[in-house]
Short mmCIF file of C-alpha atoms and ligand atoms in Angstrom, two decimals:
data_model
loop_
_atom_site.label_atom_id
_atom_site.label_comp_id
_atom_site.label_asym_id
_atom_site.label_seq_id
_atom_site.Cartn_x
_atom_site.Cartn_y
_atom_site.Cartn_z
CA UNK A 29 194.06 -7.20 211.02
CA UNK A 30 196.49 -5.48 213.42
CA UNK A 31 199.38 -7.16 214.74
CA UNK A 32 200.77 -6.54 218.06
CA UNK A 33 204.21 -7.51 220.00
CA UNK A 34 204.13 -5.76 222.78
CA UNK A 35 202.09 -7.61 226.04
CA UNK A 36 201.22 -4.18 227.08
CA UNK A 37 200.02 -2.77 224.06
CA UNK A 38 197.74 -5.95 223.67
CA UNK A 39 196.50 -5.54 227.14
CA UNK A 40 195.88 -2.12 226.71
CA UNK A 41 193.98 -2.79 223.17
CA UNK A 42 191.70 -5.01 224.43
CA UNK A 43 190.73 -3.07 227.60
CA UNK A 44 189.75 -0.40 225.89
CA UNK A 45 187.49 -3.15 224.12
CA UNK A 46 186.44 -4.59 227.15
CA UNK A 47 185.12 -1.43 228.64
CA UNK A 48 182.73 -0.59 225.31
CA UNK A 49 181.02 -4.09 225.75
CA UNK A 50 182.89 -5.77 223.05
CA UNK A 51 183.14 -8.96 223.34
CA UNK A 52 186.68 -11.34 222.74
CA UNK A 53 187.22 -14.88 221.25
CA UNK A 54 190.81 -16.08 221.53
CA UNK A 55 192.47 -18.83 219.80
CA UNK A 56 196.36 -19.29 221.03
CA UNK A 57 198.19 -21.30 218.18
CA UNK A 58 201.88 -21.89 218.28
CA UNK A 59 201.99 -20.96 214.68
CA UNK A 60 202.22 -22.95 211.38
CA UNK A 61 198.93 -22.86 210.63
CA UNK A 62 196.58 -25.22 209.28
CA UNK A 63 192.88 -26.26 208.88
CA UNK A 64 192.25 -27.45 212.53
CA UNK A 65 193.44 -23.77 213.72
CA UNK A 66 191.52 -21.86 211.18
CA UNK A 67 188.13 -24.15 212.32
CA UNK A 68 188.73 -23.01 215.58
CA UNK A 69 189.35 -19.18 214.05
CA UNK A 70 186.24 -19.69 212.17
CA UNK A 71 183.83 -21.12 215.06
CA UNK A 72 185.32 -18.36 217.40
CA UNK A 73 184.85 -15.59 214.55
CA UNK A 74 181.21 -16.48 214.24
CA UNK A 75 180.27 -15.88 218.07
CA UNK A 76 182.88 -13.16 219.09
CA UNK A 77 182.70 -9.35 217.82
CA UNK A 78 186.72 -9.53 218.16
CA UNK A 79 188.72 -12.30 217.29
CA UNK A 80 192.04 -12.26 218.79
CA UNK A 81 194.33 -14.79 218.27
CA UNK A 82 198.05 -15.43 219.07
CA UNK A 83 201.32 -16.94 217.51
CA UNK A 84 203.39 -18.12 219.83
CA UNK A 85 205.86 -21.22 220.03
CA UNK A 86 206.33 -21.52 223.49
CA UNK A 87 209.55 -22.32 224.75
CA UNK A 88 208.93 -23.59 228.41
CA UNK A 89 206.21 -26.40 227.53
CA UNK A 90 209.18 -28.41 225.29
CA UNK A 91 210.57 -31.05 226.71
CA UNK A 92 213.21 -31.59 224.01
CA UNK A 93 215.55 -28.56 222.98
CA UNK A 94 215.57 -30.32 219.57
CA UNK A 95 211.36 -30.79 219.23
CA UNK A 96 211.52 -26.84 220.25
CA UNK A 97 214.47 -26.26 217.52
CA UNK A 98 212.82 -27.92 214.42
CA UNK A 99 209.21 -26.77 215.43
CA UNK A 100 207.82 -25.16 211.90
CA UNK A 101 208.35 -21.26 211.95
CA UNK A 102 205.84 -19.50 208.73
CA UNK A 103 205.04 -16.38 210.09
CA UNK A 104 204.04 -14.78 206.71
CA UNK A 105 202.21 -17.68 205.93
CA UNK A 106 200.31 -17.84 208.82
CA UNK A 107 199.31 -13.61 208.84
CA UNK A 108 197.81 -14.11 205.82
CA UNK A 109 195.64 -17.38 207.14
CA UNK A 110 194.39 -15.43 209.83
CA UNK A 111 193.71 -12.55 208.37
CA UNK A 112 191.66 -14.73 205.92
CA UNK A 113 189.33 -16.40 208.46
CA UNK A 114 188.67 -13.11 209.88
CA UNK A 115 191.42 -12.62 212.93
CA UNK A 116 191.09 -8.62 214.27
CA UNK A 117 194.14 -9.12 216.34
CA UNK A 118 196.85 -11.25 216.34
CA UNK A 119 199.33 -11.27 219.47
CA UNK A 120 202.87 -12.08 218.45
CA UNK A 121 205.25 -11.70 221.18
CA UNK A 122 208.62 -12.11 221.45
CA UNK A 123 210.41 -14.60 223.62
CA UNK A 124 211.92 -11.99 225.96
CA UNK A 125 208.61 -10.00 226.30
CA UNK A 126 206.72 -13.27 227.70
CA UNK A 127 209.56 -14.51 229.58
CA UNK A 128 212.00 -11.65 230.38
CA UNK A 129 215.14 -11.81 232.74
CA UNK A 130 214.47 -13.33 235.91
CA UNK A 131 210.68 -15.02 235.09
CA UNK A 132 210.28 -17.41 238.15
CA UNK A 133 206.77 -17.78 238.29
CA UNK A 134 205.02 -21.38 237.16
CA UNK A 135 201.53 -22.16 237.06
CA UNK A 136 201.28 -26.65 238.19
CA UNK A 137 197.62 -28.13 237.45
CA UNK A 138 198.36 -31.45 239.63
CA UNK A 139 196.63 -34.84 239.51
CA UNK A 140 195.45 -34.33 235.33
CA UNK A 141 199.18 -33.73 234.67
CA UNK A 142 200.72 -37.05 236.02
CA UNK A 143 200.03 -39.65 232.97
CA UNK A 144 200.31 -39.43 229.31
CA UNK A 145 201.59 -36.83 228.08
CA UNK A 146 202.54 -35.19 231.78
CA UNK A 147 204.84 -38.42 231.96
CA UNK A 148 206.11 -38.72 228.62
CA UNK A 149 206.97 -34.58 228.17
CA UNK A 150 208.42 -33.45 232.05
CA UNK A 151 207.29 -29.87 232.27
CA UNK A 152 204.93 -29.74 229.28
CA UNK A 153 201.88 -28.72 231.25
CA UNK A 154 203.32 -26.80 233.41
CA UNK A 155 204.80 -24.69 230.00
CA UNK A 156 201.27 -24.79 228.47
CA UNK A 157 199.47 -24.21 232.20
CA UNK A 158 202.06 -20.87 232.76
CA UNK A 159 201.90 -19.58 228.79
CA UNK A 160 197.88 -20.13 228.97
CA UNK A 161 197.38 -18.29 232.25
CA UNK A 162 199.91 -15.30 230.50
CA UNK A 163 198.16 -15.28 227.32
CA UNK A 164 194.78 -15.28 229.19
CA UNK A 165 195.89 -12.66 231.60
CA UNK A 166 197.02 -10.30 228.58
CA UNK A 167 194.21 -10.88 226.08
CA UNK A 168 191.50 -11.17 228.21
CA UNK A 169 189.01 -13.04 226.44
CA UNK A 170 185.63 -13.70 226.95
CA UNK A 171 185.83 -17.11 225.31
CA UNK A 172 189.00 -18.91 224.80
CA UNK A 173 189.16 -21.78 221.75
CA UNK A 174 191.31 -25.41 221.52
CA UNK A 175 191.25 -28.09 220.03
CA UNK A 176 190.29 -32.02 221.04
CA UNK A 177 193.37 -33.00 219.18
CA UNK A 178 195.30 -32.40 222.52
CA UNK A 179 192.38 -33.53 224.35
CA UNK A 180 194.71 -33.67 228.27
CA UNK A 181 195.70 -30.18 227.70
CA UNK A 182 192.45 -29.09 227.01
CA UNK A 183 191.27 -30.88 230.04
CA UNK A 184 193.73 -29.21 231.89
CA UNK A 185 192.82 -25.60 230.31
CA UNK A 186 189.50 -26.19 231.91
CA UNK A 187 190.65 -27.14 235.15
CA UNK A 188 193.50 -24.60 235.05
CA UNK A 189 190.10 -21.79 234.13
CA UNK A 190 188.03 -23.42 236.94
CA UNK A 191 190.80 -23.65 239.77
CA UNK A 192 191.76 -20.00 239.54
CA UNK A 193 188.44 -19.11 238.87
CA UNK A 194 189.62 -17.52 235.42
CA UNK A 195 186.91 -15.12 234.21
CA UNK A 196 186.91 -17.37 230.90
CA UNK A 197 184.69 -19.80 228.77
CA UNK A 198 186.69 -22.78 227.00
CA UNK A 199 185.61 -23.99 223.75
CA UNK A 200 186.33 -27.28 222.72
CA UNK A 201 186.07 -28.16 219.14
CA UNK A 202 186.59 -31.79 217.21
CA UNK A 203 189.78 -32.54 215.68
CA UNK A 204 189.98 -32.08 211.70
CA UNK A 205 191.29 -34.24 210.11
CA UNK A 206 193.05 -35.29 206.72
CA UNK A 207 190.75 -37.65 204.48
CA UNK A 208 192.93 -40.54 205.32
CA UNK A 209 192.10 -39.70 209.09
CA UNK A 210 195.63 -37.88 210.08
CA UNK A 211 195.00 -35.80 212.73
CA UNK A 212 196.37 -32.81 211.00
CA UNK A 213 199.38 -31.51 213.35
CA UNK A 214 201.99 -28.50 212.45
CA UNK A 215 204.56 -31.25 213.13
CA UNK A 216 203.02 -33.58 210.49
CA UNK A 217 205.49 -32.13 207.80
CA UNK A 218 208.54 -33.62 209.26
CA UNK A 219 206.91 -36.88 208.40
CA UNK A 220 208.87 -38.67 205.45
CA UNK A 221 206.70 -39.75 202.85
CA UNK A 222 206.80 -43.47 204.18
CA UNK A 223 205.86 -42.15 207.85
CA UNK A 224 202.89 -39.99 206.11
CA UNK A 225 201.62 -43.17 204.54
CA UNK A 226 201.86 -44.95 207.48
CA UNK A 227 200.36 -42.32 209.92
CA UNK A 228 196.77 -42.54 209.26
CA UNK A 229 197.36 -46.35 211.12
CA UNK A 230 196.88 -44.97 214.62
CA UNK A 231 193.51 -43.35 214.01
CA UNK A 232 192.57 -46.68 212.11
CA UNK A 233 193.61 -48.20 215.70
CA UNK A 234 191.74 -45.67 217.48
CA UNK A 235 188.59 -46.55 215.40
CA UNK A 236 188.59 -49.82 215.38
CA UNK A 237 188.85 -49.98 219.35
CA UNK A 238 185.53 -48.16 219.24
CA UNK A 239 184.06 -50.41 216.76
CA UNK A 240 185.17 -53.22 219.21
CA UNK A 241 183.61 -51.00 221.90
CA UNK A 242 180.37 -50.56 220.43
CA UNK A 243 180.29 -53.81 219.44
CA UNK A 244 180.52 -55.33 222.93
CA UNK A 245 184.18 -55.64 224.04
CA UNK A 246 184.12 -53.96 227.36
CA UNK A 247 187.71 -54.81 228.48
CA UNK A 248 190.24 -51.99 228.23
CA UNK A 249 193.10 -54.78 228.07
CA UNK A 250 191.48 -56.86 224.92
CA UNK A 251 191.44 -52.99 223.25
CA UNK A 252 194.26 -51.95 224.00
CA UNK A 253 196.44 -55.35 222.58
CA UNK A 254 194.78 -54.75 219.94
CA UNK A 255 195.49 -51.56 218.91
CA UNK A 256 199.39 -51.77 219.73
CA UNK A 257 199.45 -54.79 217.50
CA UNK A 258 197.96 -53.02 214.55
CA UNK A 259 200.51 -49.89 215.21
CA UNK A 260 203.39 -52.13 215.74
CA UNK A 261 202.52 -54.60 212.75
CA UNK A 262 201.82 -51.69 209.76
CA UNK A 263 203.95 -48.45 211.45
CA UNK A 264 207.64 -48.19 211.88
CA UNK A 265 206.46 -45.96 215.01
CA UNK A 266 207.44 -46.44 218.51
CA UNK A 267 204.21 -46.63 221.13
CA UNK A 268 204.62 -44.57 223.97
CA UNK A 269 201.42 -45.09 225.39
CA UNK A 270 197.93 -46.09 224.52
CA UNK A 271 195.15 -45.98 227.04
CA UNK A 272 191.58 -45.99 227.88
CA UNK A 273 190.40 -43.40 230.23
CA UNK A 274 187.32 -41.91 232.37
CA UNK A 275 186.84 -38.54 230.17
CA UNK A 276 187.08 -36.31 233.29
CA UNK A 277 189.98 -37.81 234.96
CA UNK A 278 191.76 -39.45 232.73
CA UNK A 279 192.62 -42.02 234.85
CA UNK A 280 192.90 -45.36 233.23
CA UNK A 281 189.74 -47.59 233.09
CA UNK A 282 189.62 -51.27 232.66
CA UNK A 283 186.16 -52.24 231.79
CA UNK A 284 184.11 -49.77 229.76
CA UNK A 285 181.12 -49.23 231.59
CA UNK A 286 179.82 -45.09 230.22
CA UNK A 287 182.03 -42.69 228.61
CA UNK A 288 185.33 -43.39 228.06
CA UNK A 289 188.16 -41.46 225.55
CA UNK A 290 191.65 -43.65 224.18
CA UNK A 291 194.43 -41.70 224.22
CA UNK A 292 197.52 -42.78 222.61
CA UNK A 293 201.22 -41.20 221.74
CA UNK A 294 203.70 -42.83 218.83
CA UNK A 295 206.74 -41.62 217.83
CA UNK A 296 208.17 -41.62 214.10
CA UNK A 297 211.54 -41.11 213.56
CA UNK A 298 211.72 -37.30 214.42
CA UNK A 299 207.74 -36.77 214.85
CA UNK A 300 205.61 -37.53 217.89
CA UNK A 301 201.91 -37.98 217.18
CA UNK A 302 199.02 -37.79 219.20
CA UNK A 303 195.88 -38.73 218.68
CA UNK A 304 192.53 -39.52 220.83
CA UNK A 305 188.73 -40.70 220.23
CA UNK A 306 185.98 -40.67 222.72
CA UNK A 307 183.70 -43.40 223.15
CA UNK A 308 180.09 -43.25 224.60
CA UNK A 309 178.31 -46.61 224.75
CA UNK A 310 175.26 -45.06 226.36
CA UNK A 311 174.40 -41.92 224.10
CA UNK A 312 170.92 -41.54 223.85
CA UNK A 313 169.53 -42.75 219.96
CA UNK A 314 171.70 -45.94 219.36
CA UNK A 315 175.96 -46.42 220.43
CA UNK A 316 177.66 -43.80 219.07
CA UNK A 317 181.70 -43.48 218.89
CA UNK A 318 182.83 -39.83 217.75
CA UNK A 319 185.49 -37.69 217.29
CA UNK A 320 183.91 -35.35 219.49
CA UNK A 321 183.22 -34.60 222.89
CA UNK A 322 181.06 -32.14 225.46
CA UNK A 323 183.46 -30.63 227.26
P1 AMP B 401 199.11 -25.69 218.39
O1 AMP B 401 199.44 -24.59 217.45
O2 AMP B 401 199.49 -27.05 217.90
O3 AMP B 401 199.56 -25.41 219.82
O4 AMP B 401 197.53 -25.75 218.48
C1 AMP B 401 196.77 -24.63 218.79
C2 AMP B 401 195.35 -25.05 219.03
O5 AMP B 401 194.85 -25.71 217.86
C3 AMP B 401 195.23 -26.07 220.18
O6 AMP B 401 194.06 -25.80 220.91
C4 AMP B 401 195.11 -27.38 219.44
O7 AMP B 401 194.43 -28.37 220.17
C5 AMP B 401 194.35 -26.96 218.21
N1 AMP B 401 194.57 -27.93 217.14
C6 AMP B 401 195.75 -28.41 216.68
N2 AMP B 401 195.55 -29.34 215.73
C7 AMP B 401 194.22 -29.46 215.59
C8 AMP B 401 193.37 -30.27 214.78
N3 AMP B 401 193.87 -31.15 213.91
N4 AMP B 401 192.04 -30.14 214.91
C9 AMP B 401 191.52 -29.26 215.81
N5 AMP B 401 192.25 -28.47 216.59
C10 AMP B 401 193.58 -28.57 216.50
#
């Protein structure tokens, strides 16, 4: 596995790839590696000659100079993950080679960006929509890899790739998951042992509005009470939003009518969590509620 700093060595690598044929798969992690990155190394190894992948932890896309502070640095840790599911090349910049003296450029995806997280996290998406566009621009991937666990940004990824008419295929792939059903998240080990038991309550909420949903309940209101109640009743959390959306939009729905995805945010003490299911009352071969999505 090589490991490269510089932007212009990287671009220069894969070029020279680029012009013998060779295909690229790309997965951009902000480090701290776990098993939901290494599925996505793993799906991407399997269809891509060259797996590149980067470690970045992205300054402009936090909202809170604290969040940004205690984000989980393991950079040894993490080289030896990749290297393990088969990374070639793994991009590690530094801060000041991505954003050097006088960066002034931003890259806004509108309309997708005004709820949920866009509201909750000022300038997140326009931090992921400006580091994604860099990365893309520098690796130049064929096929570029994320995860459903931040199901918004990787709606906006694809509008982002279709808007500039980026030269790029997005992969989606489902969340993984603990075996209690915790999303597994970098963040996850700030949780105090209390928080980690209680954690696994928000995709018990998420499930059991799409039990509701495939049992019947069609109102987004009747789903929604219910799964605040269950978050407020067993979690010490804070809800910062939960939702029902149209999967393309994400613009709130009130009556579930086709496919629809919850969305919701909590906070723990020092941890935000995210989380997100996707419904489909009408799948072909009986109801079906999933973790997983076609992008
Ligand atoms: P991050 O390092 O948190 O920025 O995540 C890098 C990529 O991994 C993003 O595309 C995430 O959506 C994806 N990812 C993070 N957690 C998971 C998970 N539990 N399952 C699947 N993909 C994930």
């Amino acid at each position: 596995m090589e490991i490269i700093r510089d932007p212009r060595h990287m671009q220069q690598r894969v070029t020279a790839l680029r012009r013998q044929g060779t295909e690229i798969g790309f997965v951009p992690t902000m480090g701290f590696l776990h098993e939901g990155h290494l599925a996505l190394f793993r799906a991407a190894r399997r269809k891509n000659p060259i797996l590149a992948a980067s470690i970045f932890v992205n300054p402009i896309q936090f909202d809170r100079q604290a969040d940004l502070e205690t984000y989980p640095v393991d950079l040894e840790g993490d080289l030896v993950k990749a290297e393990s599911a088969g990374v070639d090349l793994v991009f590690v910049p530094e801060h000041k080679s991505m954003y050097p003296h006088g960066f002034a450029t931003g890259v806004e995806v509108e309309g997708l960006t005004r709820r949920w997280e866009g509201e909750y996290r000022p300038g997140h998406f326009r931090g992921v929509a400006t580091v994604v566009t860099k990365l893309f621009l520098i690796v130049k991937p064929h096929r570029a890899y994320f995860g459903q666990k931040d199901y918004q940004q990787a709606r906006v990824v694809q509008r982002l790739v279709r808007d500039l008419d980026m030269d790029v295929a997005i992969v989606v792939l489902p969340t993984v998951r603990e075996p209690d059903g915790l999303a597994l998240s970098s963040r996850n080990v700030h949780l105090t042992p209390e928080e980690r038991r209680q954690a696994p309550i928000l995709y018990q909420a998420l499930c059991w509005a799409s039990d509701q949903a495939r049992a019947g309940e069609q109102n987004a209101q009747a789903l929604l009470t219910g799964m605040r109640q269950m978050i407020q009743e067993k979690t010490s959390a804070t809800i910062e939003y939960v939702a029902l959306c149209a999967p393309g939009t994400l613009e709130p729905i009130e009556k579930i009518g086709g496919p629809a995805v919850l969305l919701l945010a909590a906070r723990f003490a020092q941890v935000r969590l995210i989380d997100n299911h996707v419904i489909d009352i009408h799948e072909e071969g009986g109801d079906r509620a999933s973790d997983h999505v076609d992008f």
